[in-house]
Coordinates of C-alpha atoms and ligand atoms in Angstrom, one line a residue:
X1 CA 83.0 -12.1 -40.3
X2 CA 86.6 -11.8 -39.1
X3 CA 87.1 -12.0 -35.4
X4 CA 88.9 -9.0 -33.9
X5 CA 92.5 -9.6 -32.8
X6 CA 92.7 -7.5 -29.7
X7 CA 90.2 -6.6 -27.0
X8 CA 90.9 -4.3 -24.1
X9 CA 88.5 -3.7 -21.2
X10 CA 88.8 -0.6 -19.0
X11 CA 87.7 -1.5 -15.5
X12 CA 88.8 -4.8 -13.7
X13 CA 85.8 -5.0 -11.3
X14 CA 83.0 -7.5 -10.8
X15 CA 81.9 -7.1 -14.4
X16 CA 85.2 -6.4 -16.3
X17 CA 87.2 -9.2 -14.7
X18 CA 84.8 -12.2 -15.1
X19 CA 83.3 -11.1 -18.5
X20 CA 86.8 -10.7 -20.1
X21 CA 88.0 -13.9 -18.6
X22 CA 85.1 -15.7 -20.2
X23 CA 85.8 -14.1 -23.6
X24 CA 89.5 -15.0 -23.4
X25 CA 88.7 -18.6 -22.4
X26 CA 86.2 -19.0 -25.3
X27 CA 88.1 -17.1 -28.0
X28 CA 91.8 -18.3 -27.7
X29 CA 92.7 -16.4 -30.9
X30 CA 91.9 -13.0 -29.3
X31 CA 94.3 -11.2 -27.0
X32 CA 92.2 -9.8 -24.1
X33 CA 93.7 -7.1 -21.9
X34 CA 91.9 -5.9 -18.7
X35 CA 93.2 -2.6 -17.4
X36 CA 92.5 -0.7 -14.3
X37 CA 94.0 2.3 -12.5
X38 CA 93.7 0.5 -9.2
X39 CA 97.0 -1.3 -8.9
X40 CA 96.0 -3.4 -5.9
X41 CA 93.1 -4.8 -7.9
X42 CA 95.3 -5.7 -10.8
X43 CA 97.9 -7.3 -8.5
X44 CA 95.1 -9.5 -7.0
X45 CA 93.9 -10.5 -10.5
X46 CA 97.4 -11.6 -11.2
X47 CA 97.6 -13.6 -8.0
X48 CA 95.9 -16.8 -6.7
X49 CA 93.7 -14.6 -4.5
X50 CA 91.4 -13.0 -7.0
X51 CA 89.7 -9.7 -5.9
X52 CA 86.2 -11.1 -6.8
X53 CA 84.8 -14.2 -5.3
X54 CA 82.6 -16.2 -7.7
X55 CA 82.3 -20.0 -7.9
X56 CA 84.2 -21.2 -10.9
X57 CA 85.9 -17.9 -11.6
X58 CA 89.4 -19.0 -10.6
X59 CA 89.3 -22.0 -13.0
X60 CA 88.3 -19.8 -16.0
X61 CA 90.9 -17.1 -15.2
X62 CA 93.6 -19.8 -14.7
X63 CA 92.8 -21.3 -18.1
X64 CA 93.5 -18.1 -20.0
X65 CA 95.7 -15.9 -17.8
X66 CA 99.2 -15.5 -19.3
X67 CA 98.1 -17.0 -22.6
X68 CA 95.6 -14.6 -24.1
X69 CA 94.3 -12.9 -20.9
X70 CA 96.3 -10.2 -19.3
X71 CA 95.6 -7.8 -16.3
X72 CA 97.6 -4.6 -16.1
X73 CA 97.8 -1.0 -15.2
X74 CA 99.1 0.0 -18.6
X75 CA 95.8 1.6 -19.4
X76 CA 96.8 3.9 -22.3
X77 CA 99.1 1.5 -24.0
X78 CA 96.7 -1.4 -24.0
X79 CA 93.7 0.8 -25.0
X80 CA 95.7 2.3 -27.9
X81 CA 96.6 -1.1 -29.2
X82 CA 93.1 -2.7 -29.1
X83 CA 90.5 -3.1 -31.9
X84 CA 87.5 -3.3 -29.5
X85 CA 87.5 -1.3 -26.2
X86 CA 85.0 -2.3 -23.5
X87 CA 84.2 0.3 -20.9
X88 CA 83.3 -1.4 -17.6
X89 CA 83.9 1.3 -15.1
X90 CA 81.6 2.1 -12.2
X91 CA 78.5 4.3 -12.6
X92 CA 77.5 4.9 -9.0
X93 CA 74.6 7.2 -7.9
X94 CA 75.7 10.8 -7.9
X95 CA 76.3 12.2 -4.4
X96 CA 76.6 15.8 -5.3
X97 CA 75.0 18.6 -7.4
X98 CA 72.2 18.2 -9.8
X99 CA 70.4 14.9 -9.5
X100 CA 72.3 14.0 -6.3
X101 CA 70.9 10.7 -4.8
X102 CA 69.3 9.7 -8.1
X103 CA 71.2 10.3 -11.3
X104 CA 74.1 8.1 -12.4
X105 CA 77.5 9.7 -11.9
X106 CA 79.2 9.4 -15.3
X107 CA 82.5 10.9 -14.3
X108 CA 84.4 7.6 -14.7
X109 CA 82.7 7.0 -18.1
X110 CA 83.6 10.5 -19.3
X111 CA 87.3 10.3 -18.2
X112 CA 87.6 6.9 -19.9
X113 CA 86.1 8.4 -23.1
X114 CA 88.6 11.4 -23.0
X115 CA 91.5 9.0 -22.5
X116 CA 90.4 6.8 -25.4
X117 CA 90.1 9.9 -27.6
X118 CA 93.5 11.0 -26.6
X119 CA 95.4 7.8 -27.2
X120 CA 93.6 6.1 -30.0
X121 CA 94.7 6.7 -33.6
X122 CA 93.0 4.1 -35.9
X123 CA 89.3 3.1 -36.1
X124 CA 87.9 1.5 -32.9
X125 CA 84.8 0.0 -31.6
X126 CA 83.9 1.3 -28.2
X127 CA 81.5 -0.9 -26.2
X128 CA 79.5 0.4 -23.2
X129 CA 79.5 -2.5 -20.8
X130 CA 78.7 -0.3 -17.8
X131 CA 75.1 0.3 -17.0
X132 CA 74.4 3.9 -18.1
X133 CA 71.4 6.2 -18.6
X134 CA 69.6 6.0 -22.0
X135 CA 71.3 8.2 -24.6
X136 CA 74.8 8.1 -23.0
X137 CA 76.2 6.7 -26.2
X138 CA 75.4 10.1 -27.7
X139 CA 77.5 11.9 -25.1
X140 CA 80.3 9.3 -25.6
X141 CA 80.2 9.8 -29.3
X142 CA 80.4 13.6 -28.9
X143 CA 83.4 13.4 -26.6
X144 CA 85.2 10.9 -28.8
X145 CA 84.7 12.8 -32.1
X146 CA 85.4 16.2 -30.7
X147 CA 88.7 15.1 -29.2
X148 CA 90.2 12.7 -31.7
X149 CA 92.0 13.1 -34.9
X150 CA 90.4 10.2 -36.8
X151 CA 86.8 10.5 -35.5
X152 CA 86.4 6.8 -36.6
X153 CA 84.7 5.5 -33.5
X154 CA 81.7 3.3 -33.4
X155 CA 79.9 3.2 -30.0
X156 CA 78.0 0.1 -29.2
X157 CA 75.8 -0.7 -26.1
X158 CA 76.3 -4.2 -24.7
X159 CA 74.9 -4.2 -21.2
X160 CA 75.9 -7.0 -18.8
X161 CA 73.1 -9.2 -17.3
X162 CA 75.2 -11.5 -15.2
X163 CA 74.2 -11.9 -11.5
X164 CA 76.8 -12.0 -8.8
X165 CA 77.1 -15.4 -7.2
X166 CA 76.3 -17.1 -10.6
X167 CA 78.4 -15.0 -12.9
X168 CA 80.3 -17.8 -14.5
X169 CA 77.2 -19.9 -15.3
X170 CA 75.5 -16.7 -16.5
X171 CA 78.4 -15.8 -18.8
X172 CA 78.8 -19.4 -20.1
X173 CA 75.2 -19.8 -20.9
X174 CA 73.4 -16.4 -20.9
X175 CA 69.6 -16.1 -21.6
X176 CA 70.6 -13.5 -24.2
X177 CA 73.3 -11.1 -25.3
X178 CA 72.1 -7.7 -26.2
X179 CA 74.0 -5.4 -28.6
X180 CA 72.8 -2.0 -29.6
X181 CA 74.3 0.0 -32.4
X182 CA 73.8 2.9 -34.7
X183 CA 71.5 2.1 -37.6
X184 CA 74.1 2.9 -40.4
X185 CA 76.3 0.7 -42.5
X186 CA 79.3 1.3 -40.2
X187 CA 77.2 0.8 -37.1
X188 CA 75.8 -2.5 -38.5
X189 CA 79.4 -3.7 -39.3
X190 CA 80.6 -2.9 -35.7
X191 CA 77.6 -4.8 -34.3
X192 CA 78.4 -7.8 -36.5
X193 CA 82.1 -7.7 -35.3
X194 CA 80.9 -7.9 -31.6
X195 CA 78.3 -10.6 -32.6
X196 CA 81.2 -12.7 -34.0
X197 CA 82.9 -12.7 -30.6
X198 CA 79.9 -13.9 -28.6
X199 CA 79.0 -16.3 -31.4
X200 CA 82.1 -18.3 -30.6
X201 CA 80.1 -20.0 -27.8
X202 CA 76.6 -18.5 -27.8
X203 CA 74.0 -19.5 -30.5
X204 CA 73.2 -16.6 -32.9
X205 CA 69.5 -16.7 -32.0
X206 CA 70.3 -15.7 -28.5
X207 CA 72.3 -12.6 -29.6
X208 CA 69.8 -9.8 -30.0
X209 CA 70.7 -6.7 -31.9
X210 CA 68.7 -3.4 -31.4
X211 CA 69.1 0.3 -31.8
X212 CA 71.4 2.0 -29.2
X213 CA 68.7 3.5 -27.1
X214 CA 66.7 0.3 -26.7
X215 CA 69.8 -1.6 -25.6
X216 CA 70.8 1.1 -23.0
X217 CA 67.2 1.3 -21.7
X218 CA 66.6 -2.4 -21.5
X219 CA 69.3 -2.9 -18.9
X220 CA 67.7 -0.4 -16.5
X221 CA 64.3 -1.8 -17.2
X222 CA 65.4 -5.4 -16.6
X223 CA 66.8 -4.5 -13.2
X224 CA 63.8 -2.4 -12.3
X225 CA 61.4 -5.4 -13.1
X226 CA 63.5 -7.8 -11.1
X227 CA 63.7 -5.6 -8.1
X228 CA 60.0 -4.8 -8.4
X229 CA 59.1 -8.5 -8.1
X230 CA 61.1 -8.6 -4.8
X231 CA 59.4 -5.5 -3.4
X232 CA 56.1 -6.9 -4.5
X233 CA 56.5 -10.2 -2.6
X234 CA 58.1 -8.4 0.3
X235 CA 55.0 -6.2 0.6
X236 CA 52.8 -9.3 0.6
X237 CA 55.1 -10.8 3.3
X238 CA 53.9 -8.1 5.7
X239 CA 50.3 -8.9 4.9
X240 CA 51.0 -12.6 5.4
X241 CA 52.3 -11.9 8.9
X242 CA 49.1 -10.2 10.0
X243 CA 46.7 -12.6 8.3
X244 CA 48.2 -16.0 9.1
X245 CA 49.1 -16.7 5.5
X246 CA 52.6 -18.1 4.6
X247 CA 54.5 -16.1 2.0
X248 CA 56.4 -19.1 0.7
X249 CA 53.1 -20.9 0.0
X250 CA 51.7 -17.8 -1.6
X251 CA 54.8 -17.4 -3.8
X252 CA 54.6 -21.0 -4.8
X253 CA 50.9 -20.8 -5.7
X254 CA 51.3 -17.7 -7.8
X255 CA 54.7 -18.7 -9.3
X256 CA 53.1 -21.9 -10.8
X257 CA 51.0 -19.6 -13.0
X258 CA 53.0 -19.6 -16.2
X259 CA 52.2 -15.9 -16.8
X260 CA 53.9 -15.1 -13.5
X261 CA 56.7 -17.7 -13.2
X262 CA 58.5 -18.8 -10.0
X263 CA 61.8 -16.8 -10.1
X264 CA 62.5 -13.7 -7.9
X265 CA 59.5 -14.4 -5.6
X266 CA 61.5 -15.2 -2.5
X267 CA 60.6 -12.9 0.4
X268 CA 63.5 -11.6 2.3
X269 CA 65.0 -8.8 4.4
X270 CA 65.3 -6.7 1.3
X271 CA 67.3 -6.7 -1.9
X272 CA 70.9 -5.3 -2.0
X273 CA 73.8 -5.3 -4.4
X274 CA 75.4 -2.6 -6.4
X275 CA 72.9 -2.4 -9.1
X276 CA 69.2 -2.7 -8.3
X277 CA 68.9 0.5 -6.2
X278 CA 71.2 2.6 -8.3
X279 CA 69.7 1.6 -11.6
X280 CA 66.1 2.2 -10.4
X281 CA 67.1 5.6 -9.0
X282 CA 68.6 6.3 -12.3
X283 CA 65.3 5.3 -14.0
X284 CA 63.4 7.4 -11.5
X285 CA 65.6 10.4 -12.4
X286 CA 65.3 9.9 -16.1
X287 CA 61.5 9.7 -16.0
X288 CA 61.3 12.9 -14.0
X289 CA 63.8 14.5 -16.4
X290 CA 61.7 13.6 -19.4
X291 CA 58.6 15.0 -17.7
X292 CA 57.0 11.8 -16.5
X293 CA 56.5 12.3 -12.8
X294 CA 53.9 9.5 -12.4
X295 CA 56.2 6.9 -14.0
X296 CA 59.0 8.2 -11.8
X297 CA 56.9 7.9 -8.6
X298 CA 55.8 4.4 -9.6
X299 CA 59.4 3.1 -9.8
X300 CA 60.5 5.0 -6.7
X301 CA 57.9 3.0 -4.7
X302 CA 60.0 -0.1 -5.4
X303 CA 62.9 1.4 -3.4
X304 CA 60.7 2.8 -0.7
X305 CA 59.2 -0.7 -0.1
X306 CA 62.7 -2.2 0.1
X307 CA 63.8 0.4 2.7
X308 CA 60.7 -0.3 4.7
X309 CA 61.3 -4.0 4.6
X310 CA 64.8 -3.5 6.1
X311 CA 63.7 -1.2 8.9
X312 CA 60.6 -3.5 9.6
X313 CA 63.0 -6.3 10.2
X314 CA 65.2 -4.3 12.7
X315 CA 62.0 -3.1 14.5
X316 CA 60.8 -6.7 14.8
X317 CA 64.1 -7.7 16.5
X318 CA 63.9 -4.7 18.9
X319 CA 60.3 -5.3 19.8
X320 CA 60.7 -9.0 20.2
X321 CA 63.6 -8.5 22.6
X322 CA 61.3 -6.7 25.0
X323 CA 61.7 -3.3 23.3
X324 CA 65.4 -2.9 23.9
X325 CA 68.5 -4.4 22.5
X326 CA 70.8 -2.0 24.4
X327 CA 73.7 -4.0 25.9
X328 CA 72.4 -7.3 24.4
X329 CA 74.4 -9.4 22.1
X330 CA 72.9 -10.1 18.7
X331 CA 74.5 -12.6 16.4
X332 CA 74.4 -11.6 12.7
X333 CA 74.9 -14.4 10.3
X334 CA 75.9 -13.1 6.8
X335 CA 77.0 -9.7 5.6
X336 CA 77.3 -10.1 1.8
X337 CA 74.3 -9.0 -0.1
X338 CA 73.6 -12.6 -1.3
X339 CA 75.3 -15.9 -1.0
X340 CA 78.4 -16.9 -3.1
X341 CA 79.8 -13.4 -3.4
X342 CA 82.1 -11.2 -1.3
X343 CA 80.2 -8.1 -2.5
X344 CA 78.6 -6.1 0.2
X345 CA 77.5 -3.1 -1.8
X346 CA 74.0 -1.9 -0.6
X347 CA 73.7 -5.1 1.5
X348 CA 70.6 -5.1 3.7
X349 CA 72.9 -6.3 6.5
X350 CA 74.8 -2.9 6.5
X351 CA 71.6 -1.0 7.4
X352 CA 70.3 -3.6 9.9
X353 CA 73.7 -3.7 11.7
X354 CA 73.8 0.1 11.7
X355 CA 70.4 0.4 13.3
X356 CA 71.1 -2.3 15.9
X357 CA 74.5 -0.7 16.8
X358 CA 72.9 2.7 17.2
X359 CA 70.2 1.1 19.4
X360 CA 73.1 0.0 21.7
X361 CA 73.3 -3.6 20.7
X362 CA 76.5 -5.6 20.7
X363 CA 76.7 -7.1 17.2
X364 CA 78.6 -10.4 16.9
X365 CA 79.0 -10.9 13.1
X366 CA 80.0 -13.9 11.0
X367 CA 80.3 -14.0 7.2
X368 CA 82.3 -16.7 5.4
X369 CA 83.6 -14.4 2.7
X370 CA 83.6 -10.8 3.7
X371 CA 86.8 -9.5 5.4
X372 CA 86.6 -7.6 8.7
X373 CA 88.1 -4.4 7.1
X374 CA 85.3 -4.2 4.6
X375 CA 82.7 -4.6 7.3
X376 CA 84.2 -1.7 9.3
X377 CA 84.4 0.4 6.1
X378 CA 80.8 -0.2 5.2
X379 CA 79.5 0.6 8.6
X380 CA 81.6 3.8 8.8
X381 CA 80.3 4.8 5.4
X382 CA 76.7 4.7 6.6
X383 CA 77.6 6.9 9.6
X384 CA 78.3 4.5 12.4
X385 CA 80.9 6.3 14.6
X386 CA 84.3 4.6 15.0
X387 CA 84.0 4.3 18.8
X388 CA 80.7 2.4 18.4
X389 CA 82.3 0.0 15.9
X390 CA 85.2 -0.5 18.2
X391 CA 83.2 -1.1 21.3
X392 CA 80.0 -2.8 20.0
X393 CA 81.1 -4.9 17.0
X394 CA 82.9 -8.3 17.1
X395 CA 83.7 -10.1 13.9
X396 CA 83.6 -13.9 14.7
X397 CA 85.1 -16.9 13.0
X398 CA 81.9 -19.1 13.0
X399 CA 78.1 -19.0 13.4
X400 CA 78.5 -20.8 16.7
X401 CA 81.0 -18.3 18.1
X402 CA 78.8 -15.4 17.1
X403 CA 75.8 -17.0 18.9
X404 CA 77.7 -17.5 22.2
X405 CA 75.8 -15.6 25.0
X406 CA 73.6 -14.0 22.3
X407 CA 70.0 -12.9 23.0
X408 CA 69.1 -13.3 19.4
X409 CA 70.4 -14.6 16.1
X410 CA 69.5 -12.9 12.8
X411 CA 70.2 -14.6 9.4
X412 CA 70.8 -11.9 6.8
X413 CA 72.5 -13.8 3.9
X414 CA 71.4 -17.2 2.6
X415 CA 74.8 -19.0 2.8
X416 CA 74.4 -22.7 2.4
X417 CA 76.8 -23.4 5.3
X418 CA 74.2 -21.9 7.7
X419 CA 72.1 -25.0 7.1
X420 CA 74.9 -27.1 8.6
X421 CA 75.2 -25.2 11.9
X422 CA 75.0 -27.2 15.1
X423 CA 71.8 -25.7 16.4
X424 CA 71.8 -27.8 19.6
X425 CA 75.1 -26.2 20.5
X426 CA 73.9 -22.7 19.5
X427 CA 70.8 -23.1 21.7
X428 CA 72.9 -24.2 24.6
X429 CA 75.1 -21.1 24.4
X430 CA 72.3 -18.6 23.9
X431 CA 70.3 -16.7 26.5
X432 CA 66.7 -17.9 26.8
X433 CA 64.3 -17.3 25.3
X434 CA 66.5 -18.0 22.3
X435 CA 65.2 -15.8 19.5
X436 CA 66.0 -16.6 15.9
X437 CA 65.1 -14.1 13.1
X438 CA 65.4 -15.6 9.7
X439 CA 65.7 -12.8 7.2
X440 CA 66.0 -15.2 4.3
X441 CA 63.5 -17.9 5.2
X442 CA 66.5 -20.3 4.9
X443 CA 66.2 -22.6 7.9
X444 CA 63.7 -25.3 9.0
X445 CA 61.6 -23.3 11.3
X446 CA 59.4 -26.1 12.6
X447 CA 62.5 -28.1 13.6
X448 CA 64.1 -25.2 15.3
X449 CA 61.0 -24.4 17.3
X450 CA 60.8 -28.0 18.3
X451 CA 64.4 -27.7 19.7
X452 CA 63.3 -24.7 21.7
X453 CA 64.1 -21.6 19.6
X454 CA 61.5 -18.8 19.3
X455 CA 61.6 -18.2 15.5
X456 CA 60.5 -15.1 13.6
X457 CA 60.5 -15.6 9.8
X458 CA 59.6 -13.2 7.1
X459 CA 56.0 -13.5 5.9
X460 CA 55.0 -16.3 8.2
X461 CA 51.7 -15.7 10.0
Ligands
NAD1 N1 78.3 -5.9 -10.3 C1 77.3 -6.4 -11.1 O1 76.8 -7.4 -10.8 C2 77.0 -5.7 -12.4 C3 76.1 -6.4 -13.3 C4 75.8 -5.8 -14.5 C5 76.3 -4.6 -14.8 N2 77.0 -3.9 -13.9 C6 77.5 -2.5 -14.2 O2 78.9 -2.6 -14.7 C7 79.6 -1.5 -14.3 C8 80.8 -1.9 -13.5 O3 80.4 -2.5 -12.3 P1 81.4 -3.3 -11.3 O4 80.5 -3.9 -10.3 O5 82.3 -4.1 -12.1 O6 82.2 -2.0 -10.7 P2 83.5 -2.1 -9.9 O7 83.5 -0.8 -9.1 O8 83.7 -3.4 -9.3 O9 84.7 -1.9 -11.0 C9 84.9 -0.8 -11.8 C10 86.4 -0.6 -12.0 O10 86.7 0.4 -12.9 C11 88.0 1.0 -12.5 N3 88.1 2.3 -13.2 C12 87.4 3.5 -13.0 N4 87.8 4.4 -13.8 C13 88.8 3.9 -14.6 C14 89.7 4.4 -15.6 N5 89.5 5.7 -16.0 N6 90.6 3.6 -16.1 C15 90.7 2.4 -15.7 N7 90.0 1.8 -14.7 C16 89.0 2.6 -14.1 C17 87.9 1.1 -11.0 O11 89.2 1.2 -10.4 C18 87.2 -0.2 -10.7 O12 88.2 -1.3 -10.4 C19 78.6 -0.6 -13.6 O13 78.1 0.3 -14.5 C20 77.5 -1.5 -13.1 O14 76.3 -0.9 -12.9 C21 77.4 -4.5 -12.7

């Protein structure tokens, strides 16, 4: 199979940037263009200060940028010139009209499809990289063929399974690559072309090919199953707290059962990230749409449990601090939704900070990677008034600074550097009793209690 000569990706976000950088680094004979309408993002991709923080990403980008990897805002030109066009634009939850709060908003996908149809002349392979509802390829195909002269488009589904924080390792050595295509001669040929790209560094047996609908649905189901495990262990964390069991011990005991396995069994303050909630809501909507209310309710409970876990954590802080946090300083360590990323989308920290601020607390926040402007933006987005942010929020330069004169410290992201904090110094500077709420079960609780902290940890009886 001949490798394609030119690939273009629409959308230079958390998925488009890293995935294309990896393809370019692994396939030096292919020219890879990543285009976006956001000129700031493109400028950052062309600088030393990339818009996405991922360990190892800078090295991969540097290896290929300017040789066979290019970032630009010349969307139409680069798309028109490519053999394969990846679509990696956002598919957020709809906030208006039918399906608001659940269905995926496909407006960016649709406008990308209309633009592709307008500018492309010859035969093209269009690859859905974005996570989309099952049967979106049908809609894409309808738009492309109704608006183009040639009508020679093959639509493939190639969902991305990378996890933020480990994106480079995941792209380098994925568990599997999934490619769905139309079951026709032309569909099979398009699938094989894309297989040939990934096969440059991924063994053929790890590249699965399926029909379009199985591929589209598998991405939603994978995220739903992963999130479900977190909600399941979080539900048990509440039971552990009331019974004297230890959720980490329970997770270890069940995780050693080879039928269950150890991954995604870490109890926490709740899952975040741009994908889990939105993809499950999308699944919930699809099930209801296809007349399966019981299936829809089953998956919705995963989200409800996650929301409950976040509010349970804030309530624990308020109750422990003698039923009021008003006027008290609470140090928050971590704002990103997980370690090793600067992404805050749907981070549990946003909702916990919001509730604490609205309870009148003074929040002193430190995160090693998230800029202050983004923290303000996120809090404003969830309805925290500007004057509250201005008066009650301080963004600090270190964990120690945040903890100065604090009544409590809450760990909300599992950054490794929190393990290196000088806890004697922290204790000295805090009001007593010095309460520590570990929302990630990251720290050595016995050692901290010995020093004199009062520790609350998730799922510890
Ligand atoms: N973030 C993840 O970890 C992850 C993992 C797997 C799959 N996904 C899926 O991948 C998709 C993209 O996610 P993301 O996190 O990269 O989103 P993102 O918001 O970081 O990036 C999307 C980019 O697309 C650009 N864009 C939108 N419309 C455009 C157009 N018409 N032309 C050019 N550029 C356009 C936006 O400006 C933005 O920069 C989503 O469907 C998401 O569900 C995300």
